[in-house]
PDB file of C-alpha atoms in Angstrom:
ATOM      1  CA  UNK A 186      12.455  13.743 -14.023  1.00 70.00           C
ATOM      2  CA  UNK A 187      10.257  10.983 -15.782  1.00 80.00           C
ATOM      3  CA  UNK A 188       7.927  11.640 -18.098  1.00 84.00           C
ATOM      4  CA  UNK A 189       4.918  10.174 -16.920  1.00 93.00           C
ATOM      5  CA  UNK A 190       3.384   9.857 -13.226  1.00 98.00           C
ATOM      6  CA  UNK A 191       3.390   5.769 -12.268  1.00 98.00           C
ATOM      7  CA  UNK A 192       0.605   4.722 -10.178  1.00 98.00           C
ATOM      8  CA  UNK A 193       0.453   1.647  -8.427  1.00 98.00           C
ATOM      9  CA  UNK A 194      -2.844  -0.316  -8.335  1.00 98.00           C
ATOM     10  CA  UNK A 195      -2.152  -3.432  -6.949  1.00 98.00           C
ATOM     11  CA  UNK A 196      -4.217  -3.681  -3.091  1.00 98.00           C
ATOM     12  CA  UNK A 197      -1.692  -4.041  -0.042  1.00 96.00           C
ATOM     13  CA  UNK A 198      -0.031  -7.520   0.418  1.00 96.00           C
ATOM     14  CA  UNK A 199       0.930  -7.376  -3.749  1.00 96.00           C
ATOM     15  CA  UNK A 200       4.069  -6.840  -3.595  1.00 95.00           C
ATOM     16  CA  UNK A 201       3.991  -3.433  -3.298  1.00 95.00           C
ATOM     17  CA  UNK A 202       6.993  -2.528  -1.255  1.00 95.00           C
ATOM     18  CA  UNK A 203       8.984  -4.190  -3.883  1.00 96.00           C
ATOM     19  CA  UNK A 204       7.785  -2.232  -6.582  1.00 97.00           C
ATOM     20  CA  UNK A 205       8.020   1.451  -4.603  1.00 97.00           C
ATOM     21  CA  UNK A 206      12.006   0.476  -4.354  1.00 97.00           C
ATOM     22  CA  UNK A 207      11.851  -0.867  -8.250  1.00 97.00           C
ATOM     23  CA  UNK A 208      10.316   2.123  -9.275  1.00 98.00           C
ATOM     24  CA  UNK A 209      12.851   3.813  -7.065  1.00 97.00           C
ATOM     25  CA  UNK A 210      15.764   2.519  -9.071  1.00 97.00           C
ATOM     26  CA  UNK A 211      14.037   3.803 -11.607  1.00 97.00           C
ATOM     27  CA  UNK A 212      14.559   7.097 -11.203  1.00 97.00           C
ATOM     28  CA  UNK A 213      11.277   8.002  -9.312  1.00 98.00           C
ATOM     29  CA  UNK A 214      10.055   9.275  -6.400  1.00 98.00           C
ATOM     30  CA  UNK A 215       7.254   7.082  -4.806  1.00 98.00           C
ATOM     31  CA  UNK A 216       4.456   8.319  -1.857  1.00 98.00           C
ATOM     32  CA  UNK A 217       2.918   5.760   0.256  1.00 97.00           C
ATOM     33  CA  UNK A 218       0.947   4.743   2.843  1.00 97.00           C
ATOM     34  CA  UNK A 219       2.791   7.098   5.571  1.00 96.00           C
ATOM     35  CA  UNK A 220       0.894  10.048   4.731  1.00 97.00           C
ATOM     36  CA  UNK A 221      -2.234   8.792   5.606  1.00 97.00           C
ATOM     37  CA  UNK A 222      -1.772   7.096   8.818  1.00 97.00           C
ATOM     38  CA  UNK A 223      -3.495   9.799  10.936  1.00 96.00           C
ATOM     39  CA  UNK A 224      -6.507   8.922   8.604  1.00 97.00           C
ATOM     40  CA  UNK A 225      -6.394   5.064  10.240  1.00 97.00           C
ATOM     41  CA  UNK A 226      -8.344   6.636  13.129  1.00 96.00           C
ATOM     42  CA  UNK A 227     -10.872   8.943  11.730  1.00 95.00           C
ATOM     43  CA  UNK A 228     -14.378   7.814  12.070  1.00 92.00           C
ATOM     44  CA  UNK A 229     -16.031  10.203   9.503  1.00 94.00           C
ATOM     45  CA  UNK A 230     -13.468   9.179   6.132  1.00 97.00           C
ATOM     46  CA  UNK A 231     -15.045   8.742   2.923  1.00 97.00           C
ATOM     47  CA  UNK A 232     -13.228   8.586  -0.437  1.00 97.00           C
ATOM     48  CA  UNK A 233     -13.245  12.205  -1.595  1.00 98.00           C
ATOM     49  CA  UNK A 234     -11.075  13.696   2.014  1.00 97.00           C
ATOM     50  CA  UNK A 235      -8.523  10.690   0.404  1.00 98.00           C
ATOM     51  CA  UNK A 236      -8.734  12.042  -2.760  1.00 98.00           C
ATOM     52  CA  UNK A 237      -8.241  15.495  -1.130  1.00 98.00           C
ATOM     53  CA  UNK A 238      -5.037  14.331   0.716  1.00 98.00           C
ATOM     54  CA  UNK A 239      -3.767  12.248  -2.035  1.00 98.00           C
ATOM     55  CA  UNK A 240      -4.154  15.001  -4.796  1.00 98.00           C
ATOM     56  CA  UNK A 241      -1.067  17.325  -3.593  1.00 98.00           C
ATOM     57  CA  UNK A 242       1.157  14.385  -3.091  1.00 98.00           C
ATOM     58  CA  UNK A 243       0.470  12.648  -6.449  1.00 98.00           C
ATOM     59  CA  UNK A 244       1.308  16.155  -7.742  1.00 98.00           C
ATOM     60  CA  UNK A 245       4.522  16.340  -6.223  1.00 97.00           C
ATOM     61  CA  UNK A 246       5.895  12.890  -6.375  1.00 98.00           C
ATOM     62  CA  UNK A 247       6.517  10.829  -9.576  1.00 98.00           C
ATOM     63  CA  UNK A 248       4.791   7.491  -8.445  1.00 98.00           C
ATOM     64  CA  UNK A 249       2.641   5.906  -5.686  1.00 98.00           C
ATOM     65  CA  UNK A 250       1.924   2.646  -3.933  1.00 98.00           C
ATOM     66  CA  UNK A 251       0.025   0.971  -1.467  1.00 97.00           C
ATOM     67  CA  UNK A 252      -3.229   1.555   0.491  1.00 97.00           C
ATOM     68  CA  UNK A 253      -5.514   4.197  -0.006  1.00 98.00           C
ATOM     69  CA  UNK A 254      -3.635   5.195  -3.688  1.00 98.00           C
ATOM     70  CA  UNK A 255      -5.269   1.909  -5.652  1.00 98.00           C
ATOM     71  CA  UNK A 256      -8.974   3.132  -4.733  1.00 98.00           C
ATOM     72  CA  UNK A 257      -8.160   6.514  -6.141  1.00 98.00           C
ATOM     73  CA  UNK A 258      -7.703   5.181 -10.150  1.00 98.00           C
ATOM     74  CA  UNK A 259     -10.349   7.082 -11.194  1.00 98.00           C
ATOM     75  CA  UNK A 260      -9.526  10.313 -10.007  1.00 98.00           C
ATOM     76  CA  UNK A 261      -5.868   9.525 -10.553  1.00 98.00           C
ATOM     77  CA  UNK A 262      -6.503   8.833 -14.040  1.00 98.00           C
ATOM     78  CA  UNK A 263      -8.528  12.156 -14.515  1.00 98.00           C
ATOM     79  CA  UNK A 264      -6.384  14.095 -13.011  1.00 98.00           C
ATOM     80  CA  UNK A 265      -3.330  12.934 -14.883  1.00 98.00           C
ATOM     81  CA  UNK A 266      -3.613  12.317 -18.486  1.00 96.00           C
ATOM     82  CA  UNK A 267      -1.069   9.932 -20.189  1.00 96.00           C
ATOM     83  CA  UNK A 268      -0.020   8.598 -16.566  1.00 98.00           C
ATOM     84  CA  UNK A 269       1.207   5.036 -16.559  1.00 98.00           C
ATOM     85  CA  UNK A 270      -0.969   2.116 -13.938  1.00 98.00           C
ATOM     86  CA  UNK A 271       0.397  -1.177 -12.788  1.00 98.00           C
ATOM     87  CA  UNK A 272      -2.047  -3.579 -11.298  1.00 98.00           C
ATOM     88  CA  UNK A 273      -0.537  -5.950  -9.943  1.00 98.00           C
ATOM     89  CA  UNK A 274      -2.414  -9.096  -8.238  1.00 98.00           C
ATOM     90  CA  UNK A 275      -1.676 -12.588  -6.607  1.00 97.00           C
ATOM     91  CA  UNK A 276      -3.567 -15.764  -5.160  1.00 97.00           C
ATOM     92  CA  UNK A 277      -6.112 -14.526  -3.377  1.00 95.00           C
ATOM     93  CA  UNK A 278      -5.940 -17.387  -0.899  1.00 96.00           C
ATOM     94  CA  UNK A 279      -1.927 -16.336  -0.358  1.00 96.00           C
ATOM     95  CA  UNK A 280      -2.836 -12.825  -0.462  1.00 97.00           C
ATOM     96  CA  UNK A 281      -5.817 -13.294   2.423  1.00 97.00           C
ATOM     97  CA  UNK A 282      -3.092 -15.160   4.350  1.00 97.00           C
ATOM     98  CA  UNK A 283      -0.552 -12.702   4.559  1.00 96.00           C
ATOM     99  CA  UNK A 284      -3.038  -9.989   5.053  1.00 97.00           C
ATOM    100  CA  UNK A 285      -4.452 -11.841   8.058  1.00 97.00           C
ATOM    101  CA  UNK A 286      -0.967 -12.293   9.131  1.00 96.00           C
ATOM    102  CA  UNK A 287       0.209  -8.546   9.075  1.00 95.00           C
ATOM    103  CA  UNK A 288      -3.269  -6.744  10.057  1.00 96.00           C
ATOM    104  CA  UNK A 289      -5.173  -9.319  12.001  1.00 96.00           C
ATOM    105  CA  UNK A 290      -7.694  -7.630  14.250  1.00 96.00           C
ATOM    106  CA  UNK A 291      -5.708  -4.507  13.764  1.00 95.00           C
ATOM    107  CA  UNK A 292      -8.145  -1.953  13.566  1.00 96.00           C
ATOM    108  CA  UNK A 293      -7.802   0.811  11.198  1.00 97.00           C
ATOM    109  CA  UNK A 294     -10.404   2.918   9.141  1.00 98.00           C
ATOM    110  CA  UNK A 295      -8.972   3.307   5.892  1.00 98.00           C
ATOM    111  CA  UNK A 296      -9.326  -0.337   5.969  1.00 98.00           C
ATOM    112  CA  UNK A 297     -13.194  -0.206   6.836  1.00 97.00           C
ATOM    113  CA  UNK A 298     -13.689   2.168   3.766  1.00 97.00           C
ATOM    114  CA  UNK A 299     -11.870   0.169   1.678  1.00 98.00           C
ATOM    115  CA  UNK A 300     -13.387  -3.549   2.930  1.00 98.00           C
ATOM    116  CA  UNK A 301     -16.276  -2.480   4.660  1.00 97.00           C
ATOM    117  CA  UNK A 302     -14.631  -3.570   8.228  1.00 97.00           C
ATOM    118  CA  UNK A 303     -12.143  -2.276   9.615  1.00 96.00           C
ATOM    119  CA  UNK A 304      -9.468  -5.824  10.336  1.00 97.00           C
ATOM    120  CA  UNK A 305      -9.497  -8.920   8.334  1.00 97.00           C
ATOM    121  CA  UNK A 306     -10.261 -11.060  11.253  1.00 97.00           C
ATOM    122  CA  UNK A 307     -13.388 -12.409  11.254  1.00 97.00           C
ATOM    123  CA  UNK A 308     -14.078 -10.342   8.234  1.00 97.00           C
ATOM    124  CA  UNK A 309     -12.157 -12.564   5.835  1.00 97.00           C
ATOM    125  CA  UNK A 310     -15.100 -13.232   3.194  1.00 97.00           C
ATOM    126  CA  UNK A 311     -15.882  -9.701   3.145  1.00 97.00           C
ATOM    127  CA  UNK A 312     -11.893  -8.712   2.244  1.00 97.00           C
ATOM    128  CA  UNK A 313     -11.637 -11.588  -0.715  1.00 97.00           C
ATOM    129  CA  UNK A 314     -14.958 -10.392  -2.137  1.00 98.00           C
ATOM    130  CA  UNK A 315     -13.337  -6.654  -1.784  1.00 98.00           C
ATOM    131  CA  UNK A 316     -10.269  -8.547  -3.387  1.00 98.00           C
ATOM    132  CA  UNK A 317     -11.721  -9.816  -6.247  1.00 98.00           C
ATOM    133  CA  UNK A 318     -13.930  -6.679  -6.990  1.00 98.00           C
ATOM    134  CA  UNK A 319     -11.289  -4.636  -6.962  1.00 98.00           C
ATOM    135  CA  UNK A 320      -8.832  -7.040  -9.415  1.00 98.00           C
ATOM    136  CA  UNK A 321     -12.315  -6.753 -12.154  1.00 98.00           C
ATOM    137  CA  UNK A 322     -13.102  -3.511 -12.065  1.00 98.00           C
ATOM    138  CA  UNK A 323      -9.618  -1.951 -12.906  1.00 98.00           C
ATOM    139  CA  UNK A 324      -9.025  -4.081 -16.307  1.00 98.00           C
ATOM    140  CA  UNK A 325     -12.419  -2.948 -16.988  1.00 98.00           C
ATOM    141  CA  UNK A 326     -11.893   1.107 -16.361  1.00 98.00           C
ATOM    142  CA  UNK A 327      -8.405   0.468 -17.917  1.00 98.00           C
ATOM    143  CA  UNK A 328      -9.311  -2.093 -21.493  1.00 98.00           C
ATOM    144  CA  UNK A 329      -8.134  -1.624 -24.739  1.00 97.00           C
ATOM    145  CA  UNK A 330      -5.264   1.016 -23.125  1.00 97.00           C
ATOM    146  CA  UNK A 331      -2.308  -1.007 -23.211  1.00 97.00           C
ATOM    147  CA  UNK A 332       0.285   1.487 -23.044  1.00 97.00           C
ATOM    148  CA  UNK A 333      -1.473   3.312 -19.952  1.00 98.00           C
ATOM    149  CA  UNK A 334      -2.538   0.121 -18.189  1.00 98.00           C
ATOM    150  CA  UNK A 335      -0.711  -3.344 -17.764  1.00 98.00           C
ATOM    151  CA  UNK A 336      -1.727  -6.113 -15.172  1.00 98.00           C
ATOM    152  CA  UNK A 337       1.016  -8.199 -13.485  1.00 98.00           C
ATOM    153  CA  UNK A 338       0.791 -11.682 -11.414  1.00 98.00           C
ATOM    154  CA  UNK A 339       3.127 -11.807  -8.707  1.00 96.00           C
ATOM    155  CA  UNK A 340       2.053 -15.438  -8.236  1.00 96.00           C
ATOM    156  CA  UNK A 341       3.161 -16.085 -12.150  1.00 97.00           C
ATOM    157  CA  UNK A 342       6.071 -14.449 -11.669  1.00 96.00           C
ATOM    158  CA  UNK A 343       5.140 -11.551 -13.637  1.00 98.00           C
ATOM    159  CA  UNK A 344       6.207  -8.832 -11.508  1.00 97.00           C
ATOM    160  CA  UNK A 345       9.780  -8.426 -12.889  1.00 97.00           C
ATOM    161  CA  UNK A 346      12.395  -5.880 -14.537  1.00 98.00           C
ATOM    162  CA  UNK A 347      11.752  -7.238 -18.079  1.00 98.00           C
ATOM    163  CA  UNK A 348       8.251  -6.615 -17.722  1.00 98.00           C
ATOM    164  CA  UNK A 349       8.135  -3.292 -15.556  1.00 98.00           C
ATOM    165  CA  UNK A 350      10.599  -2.135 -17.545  1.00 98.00           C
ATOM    166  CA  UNK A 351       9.122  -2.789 -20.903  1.00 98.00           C
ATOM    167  CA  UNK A 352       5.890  -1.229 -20.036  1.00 98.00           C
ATOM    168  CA  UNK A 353       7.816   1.985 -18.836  1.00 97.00           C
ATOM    169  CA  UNK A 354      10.237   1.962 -21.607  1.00 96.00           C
ATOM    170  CA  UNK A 355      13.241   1.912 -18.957  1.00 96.00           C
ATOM    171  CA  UNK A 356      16.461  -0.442 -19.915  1.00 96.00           C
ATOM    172  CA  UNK A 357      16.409  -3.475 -17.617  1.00 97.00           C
ATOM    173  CA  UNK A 358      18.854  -2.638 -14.697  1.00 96.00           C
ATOM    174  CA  UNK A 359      21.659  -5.315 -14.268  1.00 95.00           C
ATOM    175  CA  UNK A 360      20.795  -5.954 -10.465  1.00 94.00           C
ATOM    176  CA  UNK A 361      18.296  -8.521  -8.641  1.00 96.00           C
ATOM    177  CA  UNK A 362      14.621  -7.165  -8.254  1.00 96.00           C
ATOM    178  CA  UNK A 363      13.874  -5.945  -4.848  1.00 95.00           C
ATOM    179  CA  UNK A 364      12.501  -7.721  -2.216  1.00 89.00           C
ATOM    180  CA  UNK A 365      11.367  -6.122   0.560  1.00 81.00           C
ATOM    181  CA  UNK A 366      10.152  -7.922   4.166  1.00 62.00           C
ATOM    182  CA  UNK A 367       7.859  -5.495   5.284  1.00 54.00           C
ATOM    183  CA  UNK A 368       6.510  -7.905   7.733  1.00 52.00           C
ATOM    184  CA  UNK A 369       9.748  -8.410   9.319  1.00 55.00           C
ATOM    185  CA  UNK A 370      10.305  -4.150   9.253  1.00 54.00           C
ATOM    186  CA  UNK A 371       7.500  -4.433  11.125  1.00 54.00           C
ATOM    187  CA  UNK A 372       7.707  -6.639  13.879  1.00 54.00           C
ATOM    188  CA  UNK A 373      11.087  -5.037  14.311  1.00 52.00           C
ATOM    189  CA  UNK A 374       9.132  -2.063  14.716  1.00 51.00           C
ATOM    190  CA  UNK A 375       6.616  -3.571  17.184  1.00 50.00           C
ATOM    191  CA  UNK A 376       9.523  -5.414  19.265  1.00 48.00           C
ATOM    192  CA  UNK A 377      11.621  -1.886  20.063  1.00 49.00           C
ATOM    193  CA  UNK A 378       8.266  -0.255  20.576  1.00 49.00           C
ATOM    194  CA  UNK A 379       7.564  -2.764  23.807  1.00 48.00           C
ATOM    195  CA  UNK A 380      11.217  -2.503  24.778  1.00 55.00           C
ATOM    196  CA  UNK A 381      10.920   1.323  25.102  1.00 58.00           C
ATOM    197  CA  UNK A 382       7.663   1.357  26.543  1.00 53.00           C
ATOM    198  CA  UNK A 383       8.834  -1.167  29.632  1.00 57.00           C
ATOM    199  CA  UNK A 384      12.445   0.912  29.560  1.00 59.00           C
ATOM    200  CA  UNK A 385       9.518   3.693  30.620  1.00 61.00           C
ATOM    201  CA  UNK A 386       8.043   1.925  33.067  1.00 62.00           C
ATOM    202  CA  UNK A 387      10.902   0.784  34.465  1.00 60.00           C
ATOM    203  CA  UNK A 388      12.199   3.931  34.627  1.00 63.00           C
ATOM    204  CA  UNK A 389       9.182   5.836  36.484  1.00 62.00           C
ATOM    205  CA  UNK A 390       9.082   2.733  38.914  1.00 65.00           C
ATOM    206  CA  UNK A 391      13.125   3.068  39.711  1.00 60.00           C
ATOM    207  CA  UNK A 392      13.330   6.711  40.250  1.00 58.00           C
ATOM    208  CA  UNK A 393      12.132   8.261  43.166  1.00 57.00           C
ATOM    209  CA  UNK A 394       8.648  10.353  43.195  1.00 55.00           C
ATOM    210  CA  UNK A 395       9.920  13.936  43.320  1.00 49.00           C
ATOM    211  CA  UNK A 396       6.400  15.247  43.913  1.00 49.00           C
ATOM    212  CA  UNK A 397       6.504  13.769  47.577  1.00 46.00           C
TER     213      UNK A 397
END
């Protein structure tokens, strides 16, 4: 088991697929976003039923990534004294384009709570200014703690094994960093979705109507 919990603060769209099967490699088990997907549709969410959700699973797992677990820093870093935090960023132009390309007017309310609307489209100003405030105030909550708290730029080519590694105090492993295409996991996702649901409707129009 590691010795420290690693939290991932970098916002969605930062490479943070990649790092959940780095960390993986690692050694550690990594939570994600799948936990809190039936929270996507819950009108009433505020921070602290996040926190509430998030608090077991941080306690079981060794590390976490992706959206809501970057919000949470401050009670993640309460709750878990001499845990490690990678924040990792990128162009916030490149990182508004993919986010427009994978969400789009996808509606989901961890999103509003997070941007203050609830899909990138149309919103786009008020995601980068999200963006940005986020990528300030963690140095800030997290200066002059260098070996709790290192910031990576996937755009520099900081996010690497030398670096992750270093910070964690692992040995570099002799493979290729991970890349993972979440967008294509996903459209593969999307494109059997449609084929089932018209295999369904085909289906219901072919047989006959046993209730006649």
């Amino acid at each position: 088991m590691p010795e420290h919990k690693v939290f991932c603060l970098g916002f969605q769209k930062t490479g943070t697929s990649s790092m959940g099967l780095a960390l993986k490699q690692l050694g550690y088990s990594v939570a994600g976003y799948d936990p809190f997907r039936p929270f996507a549709t819950r009108a009433d969410l505020d921070i602290e039923t996040l926190w509430q959700a998030a608090r077991p699973i941080a306690d079981e797992m060794d590390a976490a990534q992706d959206t809501p677990w970057p919000i949470l820093y401050p009670y993640l870093d309460e709750a878990f004294p001499g845990a490690k935090f990678i924040h990792v960023v990128r162009d916030r132009e490149d990182w508004m384009r993919s986010v427009l390309a994978d969400f789009g007017n996808h509606h989901n309310e961890i999103h509003r709570l997070i941007y203050g609307s609830d899909c990138p489209t149309g919103n786009e100003a008020d995601w980068i200014a999200r963006y940005d405030r986020h990528n300030r105030e963690v140095p800030e909550h997290f200066a002059g703690r260098p070996d709790s708290f290192v910031s990576l730029n996937m755009s520099k080519g900081e996010v690497n094994w030398t670096n992750l590694c270093a910070f964690l105090g692992h040995a570099v492993p002799d493979q290729p960093w991970p890349h993972a295409n979440k967008m294509g996991e996903k459209r593969r996702r999307l494109f059997w979705a449609k084929q089932r649901k018209r295999a369904r409707r085909w289906i219901a129009c072919a047989l006959p109507d046993r209730t006649r």
